[in-house]
């Protein structure tokens, strides 16, 4: 199957991004034709410091590689290296009713947090639809906050196909049940987020071991003292169980069975051991990567992606009446 997904280049890549998205990507490389993109064109929908954007873009590429995305199996590239994304994004924006964009939860959320909002932010979902549709994608592995965008992508593809003839494959989202929405360590009612000003709410992939342990130790828990799963009654412990299950690659039931006799503090210790065991080797691989090798992976990736994208874009242009 053709698989496509992406992450915005920003610092603070956290264990929610890792378990909700990147870890799924690694698993999907086998037997599929996967493209994993660093979406810098999306990132500039909110103001970015140019130096920081460049740094974060390369850091995100290193994160993919260190997490196990293998350039021999998958295509890794930077969105702005393939101009077809912006071109198809523009075309799709001319077919998207304004009301549908204004209703997007992520847009409303981001808008409410900022004084100035630019047109690009409203058009974010049409660019995301272009990312996906350009490659005739069948499967889009993401966290559950992206489901609404994928729904819009599907309806845009259907609308285009109905009006101009069959052009796009209708893609499907793929979320991992236990890790689709990892919650904040401090406020289990909120999603763990890159942009939360309080760093203690998340475990960053690059946090040192003592910081990881301290953050897990100070994570809020629920009343009572039993390790039982129940996202409504016990949201904080259930979130920690989800993280544990995701890191270990085991079902929630296995974690709760193994932890039945433990106190909250013993359970947290075991969780910290598991997270450290996953992240410290990741960090070693991350630190060993050289910028010049990363750049050459990205260059080869862009070339491959551009070839695939150009055939869809050409078909689209012909169908809408552009002279080729
Ligand atoms: P922010 O947290 O600032 O809203 P973000 O982390 O959602 O940013 P991206 O970096 O673009 O933004 O997200 C990359 C991927 O990680 C997406 O597939 C998204 O669904 C997933 N993801 C993000 N946060 C979580 C989370 N808390 N739990 C599970 N998956 C997540
Ligand atoms: N909006 C996504 C990032 C993203 C993406 C994509 C994910 C941009 N284009 C295409 C999957 C497929 C987010 O995580 N914030």
mmCIF file of C-alpha atoms and ligand atoms in Angstrom:
data_model
loop_
_atom_site.group_PDB
_atom_site.id
_atom_site.type_symbol
_atom_site.label_atom_id
_atom_site.label_comp_id
_atom_site.label_asym_id
_atom_site.label_seq_id
_atom_site.Cartn_x
_atom_site.Cartn_y
_atom_site.Cartn_z
ATOM 1 C CA UNK A 1 0.000 0.000 0.000
ATOM 2 C CA UNK A 2 1.051 3.573 -0.537
ATOM 3 C CA UNK A 3 1.578 5.224 2.859
ATOM 4 C CA UNK A 4 2.118 8.940 3.481
ATOM 5 C CA UNK A 5 2.569 10.958 6.655
ATOM 6 C CA UNK A 6 4.401 13.988 7.986
ATOM 7 C CA UNK A 7 5.409 15.986 11.012
ATOM 8 C CA UNK A 8 5.850 19.723 11.317
ATOM 9 C CA UNK A 9 9.452 20.757 11.944
ATOM 10 C CA UNK A 10 9.516 22.192 15.416
ATOM 11 C CA UNK A 11 11.481 21.458 18.540
ATOM 12 C CA UNK A 12 10.047 19.398 21.376
ATOM 13 C CA UNK A 13 9.161 16.258 19.434
ATOM 14 C CA UNK A 14 7.528 14.307 22.244
ATOM 15 C CA UNK A 15 6.521 10.791 23.101
ATOM 16 C CA UNK A 16 2.966 11.525 21.877
ATOM 17 C CA UNK A 17 4.293 12.264 18.382
ATOM 18 C CA UNK A 18 6.505 9.202 18.631
ATOM 19 C CA UNK A 19 3.859 6.716 19.770
ATOM 20 C CA UNK A 20 0.945 8.266 17.851
ATOM 21 C CA UNK A 21 2.783 8.720 14.560
ATOM 22 C CA UNK A 22 6.476 7.872 14.094
ATOM 23 C CA UNK A 23 6.458 4.423 15.685
ATOM 24 C CA UNK A 24 3.542 3.424 13.430
ATOM 25 C CA UNK A 25 5.505 4.665 10.415
ATOM 26 C CA UNK A 26 8.430 2.424 11.251
ATOM 27 C CA UNK A 27 6.131 -0.600 11.439
ATOM 28 C CA UNK A 28 4.430 0.258 8.150
ATOM 29 C CA UNK A 29 7.666 0.312 6.161
ATOM 30 C CA UNK A 30 7.547 -3.438 5.741
ATOM 31 C CA UNK A 31 5.658 -4.488 2.653
ATOM 32 C CA UNK A 32 4.430 -0.969 1.872
ATOM 33 C CA UNK A 33 5.616 1.909 -0.232
ATOM 34 C CA UNK A 34 5.922 4.710 2.319
ATOM 35 C CA UNK A 35 6.747 8.416 2.064
ATOM 36 C CA UNK A 36 7.523 10.417 5.208
ATOM 37 C CA UNK A 37 7.703 14.159 4.859
ATOM 38 C CA UNK A 38 8.913 17.079 6.975
ATOM 39 C CA UNK A 39 6.200 19.645 6.373
ATOM 40 C CA UNK A 40 8.018 22.977 6.466
ATOM 41 C CA UNK A 41 5.457 24.598 4.144
ATOM 42 C CA UNK A 42 2.855 23.878 6.819
ATOM 43 C CA UNK A 43 5.125 25.164 9.579
ATOM 44 C CA UNK A 44 5.204 28.691 8.137
ATOM 45 C CA UNK A 45 1.420 29.019 8.574
ATOM 46 C CA UNK A 46 2.426 30.428 11.945
ATOM 47 C CA UNK A 47 5.389 32.838 12.162
ATOM 48 C CA UNK A 48 8.769 31.086 12.399
ATOM 49 C CA UNK A 49 12.267 32.288 13.128
ATOM 50 C CA UNK A 50 14.220 31.398 9.939
ATOM 51 C CA UNK A 51 17.309 30.070 11.729
ATOM 52 C CA UNK A 52 15.176 28.010 14.085
ATOM 53 C CA UNK A 53 13.066 26.634 11.209
ATOM 54 C CA UNK A 54 16.176 25.406 9.424
ATOM 55 C CA UNK A 55 17.516 23.816 12.605
ATOM 56 C CA UNK A 56 14.198 22.167 13.432
ATOM 57 C CA UNK A 57 13.786 20.821 9.883
ATOM 58 C CA UNK A 58 17.116 18.983 10.028
ATOM 59 C CA UNK A 59 16.436 17.868 13.591
ATOM 60 C CA UNK A 60 13.106 16.382 12.489
ATOM 61 C CA UNK A 61 14.821 14.489 9.658
ATOM 62 C CA UNK A 62 17.329 13.121 12.181
ATOM 63 C CA UNK A 63 14.436 12.122 14.429
ATOM 64 C CA UNK A 64 12.854 10.049 11.638
ATOM 65 C CA UNK A 65 16.160 8.297 10.924
ATOM 66 C CA UNK A 66 17.079 7.669 14.567
ATOM 67 C CA UNK A 67 13.589 6.290 15.255
ATOM 68 C CA UNK A 68 14.091 3.666 12.569
ATOM 69 C CA UNK A 69 12.631 5.133 9.392
ATOM 70 C CA UNK A 70 14.953 3.499 6.898
ATOM 71 C CA UNK A 71 15.848 5.419 3.723
ATOM 72 C CA UNK A 72 16.420 2.080 1.955
ATOM 73 C CA UNK A 73 12.757 1.249 2.471
ATOM 74 C CA UNK A 74 10.998 4.609 2.677
ATOM 75 C CA UNK A 75 11.210 7.981 0.982
ATOM 76 C CA UNK A 76 12.134 10.760 3.427
ATOM 77 C CA UNK A 77 11.944 14.333 2.157
ATOM 78 C CA UNK A 78 11.294 17.995 2.912
ATOM 79 C CA UNK A 79 7.937 19.297 1.645
ATOM 80 C CA UNK A 80 9.363 22.558 0.211
ATOM 81 C CA UNK A 81 11.761 20.522 -1.971
ATOM 82 C CA UNK A 82 8.779 19.319 -4.001
ATOM 83 C CA UNK A 83 6.906 22.390 -5.299
ATOM 84 C CA UNK A 84 4.042 20.196 -6.549
ATOM 85 C CA UNK A 85 2.640 20.275 -2.977
ATOM 86 C CA UNK A 86 2.122 24.024 -3.089
ATOM 87 C CA UNK A 87 0.759 23.852 -6.652
ATOM 88 C CA UNK A 88 -1.831 21.176 -5.933
ATOM 89 C CA UNK A 89 -2.608 22.855 -2.596
ATOM 90 C CA UNK A 90 -3.516 26.020 -4.485
ATOM 91 C CA UNK A 91 -5.719 24.164 -6.947
ATOM 92 C CA UNK A 92 -7.527 22.333 -4.130
ATOM 93 C CA UNK A 93 -8.031 25.594 -2.220
ATOM 94 C CA UNK A 94 -10.057 26.887 -5.173
ATOM 95 C CA UNK A 95 -12.400 23.910 -4.745
ATOM 96 C CA UNK A 96 -12.816 24.113 -0.954
ATOM 97 C CA UNK A 97 -15.768 26.063 0.452
ATOM 98 C CA UNK A 98 -14.571 28.704 2.917
ATOM 99 C CA UNK A 99 -17.055 27.490 5.550
ATOM 100 C CA UNK A 100 -15.464 24.046 5.659
ATOM 101 C CA UNK A 101 -12.057 25.539 6.437
ATOM 102 C CA UNK A 102 -13.480 27.877 9.065
ATOM 103 C CA UNK A 103 -15.071 24.905 10.807
ATOM 104 C CA UNK A 104 -11.808 22.959 11.266
ATOM 105 C CA UNK A 105 -11.117 22.381 14.973
ATOM 106 C CA UNK A 106 -7.371 22.884 14.652
ATOM 107 C CA UNK A 107 -7.880 26.219 12.870
ATOM 108 C CA UNK A 108 -10.318 27.434 15.513
ATOM 109 C CA UNK A 109 -7.986 26.363 18.295
ATOM 110 C CA UNK A 110 -4.891 27.983 16.818
ATOM 111 C CA UNK A 111 -6.831 31.122 15.902
ATOM 112 C CA UNK A 112 -8.102 31.528 19.449
ATOM 113 C CA UNK A 113 -4.551 31.473 20.813
ATOM 114 C CA UNK A 114 -3.089 34.161 18.495
ATOM 115 C CA UNK A 115 -3.535 37.891 17.939
ATOM 116 C CA UNK A 116 -2.775 37.775 14.219
ATOM 117 C CA UNK A 117 -3.910 34.973 11.938
ATOM 118 C CA UNK A 118 -2.833 34.743 8.291
ATOM 119 C CA UNK A 119 -4.559 33.259 5.249
ATOM 120 C CA UNK A 120 -2.095 30.355 5.117
ATOM 121 C CA UNK A 121 -3.388 28.986 8.423
ATOM 122 C CA UNK A 122 -6.924 28.803 7.047
ATOM 123 C CA UNK A 123 -5.592 26.954 3.997
ATOM 124 C CA UNK A 124 -3.530 24.496 6.050
ATOM 125 C CA UNK A 125 -5.934 21.583 5.405
ATOM 126 C CA UNK A 126 -5.962 22.031 1.612
ATOM 127 C CA UNK A 127 -2.165 21.820 1.584
ATOM 128 C CA UNK A 128 -2.372 18.681 3.733
ATOM 129 C CA UNK A 129 -4.879 17.211 1.273
ATOM 130 C CA UNK A 130 -2.401 17.946 -1.520
ATOM 131 C CA UNK A 131 0.396 16.159 0.381
ATOM 132 C CA UNK A 132 -1.718 13.048 0.634
ATOM 133 C CA UNK A 133 -3.450 13.034 -2.757
ATOM 134 C CA UNK A 134 -0.337 13.777 -4.848
ATOM 135 C CA UNK A 135 1.013 10.301 -4.081
ATOM 136 C CA UNK A 136 -2.231 8.341 -4.570
ATOM 137 C CA UNK A 137 -1.960 7.517 -0.867
ATOM 138 C CA UNK A 138 -4.071 4.721 0.570
ATOM 139 C CA UNK A 139 -3.053 4.897 4.229
ATOM 140 C CA UNK A 140 -2.234 7.904 6.438
ATOM 141 C CA UNK A 141 -0.845 6.944 9.884
ATOM 142 C CA UNK A 142 -1.511 9.783 12.364
ATOM 143 C CA UNK A 143 -2.684 10.650 15.869
ATOM 144 C CA UNK A 144 -6.404 11.232 16.295
ATOM 145 C CA UNK A 145 -6.166 15.048 16.175
ATOM 146 C CA UNK A 146 -5.621 14.732 12.406
ATOM 147 C CA UNK A 147 -8.762 12.729 11.619
ATOM 148 C CA UNK A 148 -10.824 15.779 10.707
ATOM 149 C CA UNK A 149 -8.191 16.886 8.200
ATOM 150 C CA UNK A 150 -8.169 13.444 6.618
ATOM 151 C CA UNK A 151 -11.954 13.471 6.400
ATOM 152 C CA UNK A 152 -11.717 16.774 4.498
ATOM 153 C CA UNK A 153 -9.045 15.274 2.231
ATOM 154 C CA UNK A 154 -11.380 12.381 1.399
ATOM 155 C CA UNK A 155 -14.263 14.642 0.550
ATOM 156 C CA UNK A 156 -12.071 16.911 -1.596
ATOM 157 C CA UNK A 157 -10.811 13.864 -3.495
ATOM 158 C CA UNK A 158 -14.356 12.599 -4.039
ATOM 159 C CA UNK A 159 -15.525 16.017 -5.163
ATOM 160 C CA UNK A 160 -12.643 16.359 -7.615
ATOM 161 C CA UNK A 161 -13.206 12.845 -8.979
ATOM 162 C CA UNK A 162 -16.930 13.505 -9.466
ATOM 163 C CA UNK A 163 -16.395 16.774 -11.231
ATOM 164 C CA UNK A 164 -13.345 16.019 -13.394
ATOM 165 C CA UNK A 165 -13.252 12.219 -13.617
ATOM 166 C CA UNK A 166 -11.387 9.655 -11.522
ATOM 167 C CA UNK A 167 -8.065 11.187 -10.545
ATOM 168 C CA UNK A 168 -7.362 10.500 -6.882
ATOM 169 C CA UNK A 169 -7.385 7.445 -4.653
ATOM 170 C CA UNK A 170 -9.542 8.017 -1.564
ATOM 171 C CA UNK A 171 -7.149 7.698 1.400
ATOM 172 C CA UNK A 172 -7.797 6.214 4.814
ATOM 173 C CA UNK A 173 -6.493 7.305 8.197
ATOM 174 C CA UNK A 174 -4.798 4.798 10.447
ATOM 175 C CA UNK A 175 -4.649 5.452 14.178
ATOM 176 C CA UNK A 176 -3.200 3.199 16.810
ATOM 177 C CA UNK A 177 -5.957 2.597 19.364
ATOM 178 C CA UNK A 178 -3.923 2.898 22.572
ATOM 179 C CA UNK A 179 -1.629 5.703 21.466
ATOM 180 C CA UNK A 180 -3.890 7.803 19.214
ATOM 181 C CA UNK A 181 -4.021 10.550 21.820
ATOM 182 C CA UNK A 182 -1.359 10.663 24.521
ATOM 183 C CA UNK A 183 -2.349 13.175 27.164
ATOM 184 C CA UNK A 184 -0.406 15.800 29.107
ATOM 185 C CA UNK A 185 1.429 14.505 32.204
ATOM 186 C CA UNK A 186 0.183 17.467 34.222
ATOM 187 C CA UNK A 187 -3.359 17.831 32.816
ATOM 188 C CA UNK A 188 -4.671 14.463 31.627
ATOM 189 C CA UNK A 189 -7.673 16.237 30.074
ATOM 190 C CA UNK A 190 -5.397 17.929 27.490
ATOM 191 C CA UNK A 191 -3.430 16.424 24.632
ATOM 192 C CA UNK A 192 0.341 16.198 25.156
ATOM 193 C CA UNK A 193 1.522 19.023 22.954
ATOM 194 C CA UNK A 194 4.703 20.512 21.511
ATOM 195 C CA UNK A 195 3.442 24.006 22.067
ATOM 196 C CA UNK A 196 2.516 23.692 25.762
ATOM 197 C CA UNK A 197 4.697 26.309 27.512
ATOM 198 C CA UNK A 198 5.075 23.950 30.495
ATOM 199 C CA UNK A 199 7.801 21.463 29.531
ATOM 200 C CA UNK A 200 6.833 19.127 32.387
ATOM 201 C CA UNK A 201 3.626 18.197 30.552
ATOM 202 C CA UNK A 202 5.536 16.114 27.991
ATOM 203 C CA UNK A 203 8.441 13.717 27.610
ATOM 204 C CA UNK A 204 10.590 15.057 24.796
ATOM 205 C CA UNK A 205 12.471 12.450 22.779
ATOM 206 C CA UNK A 206 15.720 14.271 23.531
ATOM 207 C CA UNK A 207 15.213 14.687 27.292
ATOM 208 C CA UNK A 208 18.147 13.332 29.359
ATOM 209 C CA UNK A 209 17.495 10.266 31.526
ATOM 210 C CA UNK A 210 17.221 12.170 34.823
ATOM 211 C CA UNK A 211 14.696 14.576 33.300
ATOM 212 C CA UNK A 212 12.580 11.697 31.941
ATOM 213 C CA UNK A 213 12.565 10.034 35.359
ATOM 214 C CA UNK A 214 11.708 13.273 37.167
ATOM 215 C CA UNK A 215 8.863 14.084 34.767
ATOM 216 C CA UNK A 216 7.297 10.640 35.161
ATOM 217 C CA UNK A 217 7.713 10.813 38.924
ATOM 218 C CA UNK A 218 5.882 14.120 39.088
ATOM 219 C CA UNK A 219 3.133 13.138 36.613
ATOM 220 C CA UNK A 220 -0.305 13.555 38.192
ATOM 221 C CA UNK A 221 -2.185 10.414 39.254
ATOM 222 C CA UNK A 222 -5.822 9.745 40.108
ATOM 223 C CA UNK A 223 -7.383 9.241 43.494
ATOM 224 C CA UNK A 224 -7.173 5.705 44.889
ATOM 225 C CA UNK A 225 -4.050 3.604 44.638
ATOM 226 C CA UNK A 226 -4.802 0.822 42.178
ATOM 227 C CA UNK A 227 -3.331 0.408 38.720
ATOM 228 C CA UNK A 228 -6.569 -0.049 36.772
ATOM 229 C CA UNK A 229 -7.437 1.079 33.267
ATOM 230 C CA UNK A 230 -10.415 3.346 32.653
ATOM 231 C CA UNK A 231 -9.909 6.559 30.679
ATOM 232 C CA UNK A 232 -13.019 8.183 32.190
ATOM 233 C CA UNK A 233 -12.663 7.162 35.838
ATOM 234 C CA UNK A 234 -8.858 7.123 35.917
ATOM 235 C CA UNK A 235 -7.610 9.382 33.107
ATOM 236 C CA UNK A 236 -4.125 10.004 34.524
ATOM 237 C CA UNK A 237 -3.200 6.375 35.241
ATOM 238 C CA UNK A 238 -4.811 5.243 31.981
ATOM 239 C CA UNK A 239 -2.623 7.708 30.104
ATOM 240 C CA UNK A 240 0.506 6.328 31.795
ATOM 241 C CA UNK A 241 -0.667 2.791 30.967
ATOM 242 C CA UNK A 242 -1.147 3.826 27.325
ATOM 243 C CA UNK A 243 2.397 5.217 27.207
ATOM 244 C CA UNK A 244 3.732 2.021 28.797
ATOM 245 C CA UNK A 245 1.787 -0.164 26.342
ATOM 246 C CA UNK A 246 2.965 1.929 23.383
ATOM 247 C CA UNK A 247 6.608 1.836 24.387
ATOM 248 C CA UNK A 248 6.575 -1.903 25.104
ATOM 249 C CA UNK A 249 4.469 -2.735 22.043
ATOM 250 C CA UNK A 250 2.143 -4.741 24.340
ATOM 251 C CA UNK A 251 -1.617 -4.613 24.885
ATOM 252 C CA UNK A 252 -3.036 -2.548 27.750
ATOM 253 C CA UNK A 253 -4.292 -5.756 29.430
ATOM 254 C CA UNK A 254 -0.743 -7.096 29.653
ATOM 255 C CA UNK A 255 0.483 -3.929 31.373
ATOM 256 C CA UNK A 256 -2.381 -3.890 33.889
ATOM 257 C CA UNK A 257 -1.931 -7.599 34.644
ATOM 258 C CA UNK A 258 1.800 -7.172 35.270
ATOM 259 C CA UNK A 259 1.234 -4.051 37.397
ATOM 260 C CA UNK A 260 -1.712 -5.242 39.485
ATOM 261 C CA UNK A 261 0.208 -5.578 42.731
ATOM 262 C CA UNK A 262 2.245 -2.394 42.391
ATOM 263 C CA UNK A 263 1.920 0.976 44.098
ATOM 264 C CA UNK A 264 1.688 4.100 41.920
ATOM 265 C CA UNK A 265 5.295 4.861 42.669
ATOM 266 C CA UNK A 266 6.565 1.367 41.765
ATOM 267 C CA UNK A 267 4.519 1.482 38.579
ATOM 268 C CA UNK A 268 5.996 4.864 37.657
ATOM 269 C CA UNK A 269 9.491 3.485 38.254
ATOM 270 C CA UNK A 270 8.862 0.620 35.835
ATOM 271 C CA UNK A 271 7.388 2.992 33.275
ATOM 272 C CA UNK A 272 10.420 5.278 33.575
ATOM 273 C CA UNK A 273 12.742 2.264 33.033
ATOM 274 C CA UNK A 274 10.838 1.307 29.878
ATOM 275 C CA UNK A 275 10.830 4.848 28.464
ATOM 276 C CA UNK A 276 14.532 5.299 29.212
ATOM 277 C CA UNK A 277 15.305 1.948 27.553
ATOM 278 C CA UNK A 278 13.524 3.093 24.411
ATOM 279 C CA UNK A 279 14.791 6.681 24.283
ATOM 280 C CA UNK A 280 18.452 6.446 25.290
ATOM 281 C CA UNK A 281 19.436 4.223 22.296
ATOM 282 C CA UNK A 282 17.306 6.516 20.094
ATOM 283 C CA UNK A 283 19.316 9.494 21.391
ATOM 284 C CA UNK A 284 22.602 7.724 20.704
ATOM 285 C CA UNK A 285 21.586 7.087 17.096
ATOM 286 C CA UNK A 286 20.365 10.689 16.822
ATOM 287 C CA UNK A 287 23.683 12.091 18.061
ATOM 288 C CA UNK A 288 25.693 9.879 15.706
ATOM 289 C CA UNK A 289 23.964 11.211 12.588
ATOM 290 C CA UNK A 290 25.999 13.656 10.502
ATOM 291 C CA UNK A 291 24.328 16.628 8.813
ATOM 292 C CA UNK A 292 25.888 15.872 5.441
ATOM 293 C CA UNK A 293 24.522 12.306 5.433
ATOM 294 C CA UNK A 294 21.085 13.547 6.453
ATOM 295 C CA UNK A 295 21.127 16.121 3.643
ATOM 296 C CA UNK A 296 21.983 13.470 1.095
ATOM 297 C CA UNK A 297 19.088 11.249 2.256
ATOM 298 C CA UNK A 298 16.766 14.259 1.917
ATOM 299 C CA UNK A 299 18.049 15.095 -1.543
ATOM 300 C CA UNK A 300 17.514 11.566 -2.843
ATOM 301 C CA UNK A 301 14.090 11.493 -1.174
ATOM 302 C CA UNK A 302 13.014 14.738 -2.831
ATOM 303 C CA UNK A 303 14.029 13.436 -6.243
ATOM 304 C CA UNK A 304 11.979 10.284 -5.846
ATOM 305 C CA UNK A 305 8.978 12.155 -4.395
ATOM 306 C CA UNK A 306 9.077 14.786 -7.147
ATOM 307 C CA UNK A 307 8.888 12.094 -9.835
ATOM 308 C CA UNK A 308 5.853 10.470 -8.229
ATOM 309 C CA UNK A 309 4.149 13.808 -7.592
ATOM 310 C CA UNK A 310 4.636 15.140 -11.105
ATOM 311 C CA UNK A 311 2.510 12.478 -12.735
ATOM 312 C CA UNK A 312 -0.524 13.203 -10.505
ATOM 313 C CA UNK A 313 -0.077 16.956 -10.876
ATOM 314 C CA UNK A 314 0.118 16.688 -14.663
ATOM 315 C CA UNK A 315 -3.081 14.663 -14.744
ATOM 316 C CA UNK A 316 -4.829 17.234 -12.508
ATOM 317 C CA UNK A 317 -3.712 20.156 -14.672
ATOM 318 C CA UNK A 318 -4.882 18.458 -17.833
ATOM 319 C CA UNK A 319 -8.264 17.632 -16.319
ATOM 320 C CA UNK A 320 -8.956 21.181 -15.113
ATOM 321 C CA UNK A 321 -8.047 22.657 -18.501
ATOM 322 C CA UNK A 322 -4.546 24.063 -18.059
ATOM 323 C CA UNK A 323 -2.521 24.053 -21.311
ATOM 324 C CA UNK A 324 0.400 21.641 -20.827
HETATM 325 P P1 LIG B 1 0.972 20.540 18.813
HETATM 326 O O1 LIG B 1 1.169 19.534 19.893
HETATM 327 O O2 LIG B 1 1.720 21.808 19.053
HETATM 328 O O3 LIG B 1 -0.454 20.710 18.436
HETATM 329 P P2 LIG B 1 1.515 18.434 17.104
HETATM 330 O O4 LIG B 1 2.498 17.642 17.888
HETATM 331 O O5 LIG B 1 0.089 17.995 17.059
HETATM 332 O O6 LIG B 1 1.662 19.907 17.544
HETATM 333 P P3 LIG B 1 2.703 17.649 14.613
HETATM 334 O O7 LIG B 1 4.145 17.658 14.902
HETATM 335 O O8 LIG B 1 2.402 18.096 13.269
HETATM 336 O O9 LIG B 1 1.908 18.571 15.572
HETATM 337 O O10 LIG B 1 2.106 16.194 14.863
HETATM 338 C C1 LIG B 1 2.723 15.114 14.265
HETATM 339 C C2 LIG B 1 1.985 13.834 14.462
HETATM 340 O O11 LIG B 1 1.935 13.502 15.850
HETATM 341 C C3 LIG B 1 0.523 13.850 13.986
HETATM 342 O O12 LIG B 1 0.257 12.624 13.346
HETATM 343 C C4 LIG B 1 -0.276 13.976 15.243
HETATM 344 O O13 LIG B 1 -1.553 13.413 15.125
HETATM 345 C C5 LIG B 1 0.587 13.192 16.212
HETATM 346 N N1 LIG B 1 0.382 13.642 17.588
HETATM 347 C C6 LIG B 1 0.580 14.888 18.078
HETATM 348 N N2 LIG B 1 0.323 14.943 19.388
HETATM 349 C C7 LIG B 1 -0.049 13.683 19.756
HETATM 350 C C8 LIG B 1 -0.452 13.082 21.000
HETATM 351 N N3 LIG B 1 -0.504 13.798 22.102
HETATM 352 N N4 LIG B 1 -0.762 11.768 21.003
HETATM 353 C C9 LIG B 1 -0.703 11.024 19.873
HETATM 354 N N5 LIG B 1 -0.342 11.527 18.674
HETATM 355 C C10 LIG B 1 -0.015 12.846 18.611
HETATM 356 N N1 LIG B 2 -1.105 18.328 9.968
HETATM 357 C C1 LIG B 2 -0.236 17.274 10.367
HETATM 358 C C2 LIG B 2 1.068 17.234 9.623
HETATM 359 C C3 LIG B 2 0.836 16.868 8.191
HETATM 360 C C4 LIG B 2 0.449 15.591 7.700
HETATM 361 C C5 LIG B 2 0.340 15.734 6.277
HETATM 362 C C6 LIG B 2 0.163 14.375 8.313
HETATM 363 C C7 LIG B 2 0.961 17.679 7.119
HETATM 364 N N2 LIG B 2 0.669 17.011 5.964
HETATM 365 C C8 LIG B 2 -0.057 14.672 5.486
HETATM 366 C C9 LIG B 2 -0.242 13.314 7.486
HETATM 367 C C10 LIG B 2 -0.346 13.470 6.087
HETATM 368 C C11 LIG B 2 0.018 17.410 11.849
HETATM 369 O O1 LIG B 2 0.424 16.480 12.432
HETATM 370 N N3 LIG B 2 -0.154 18.538 12.463
#
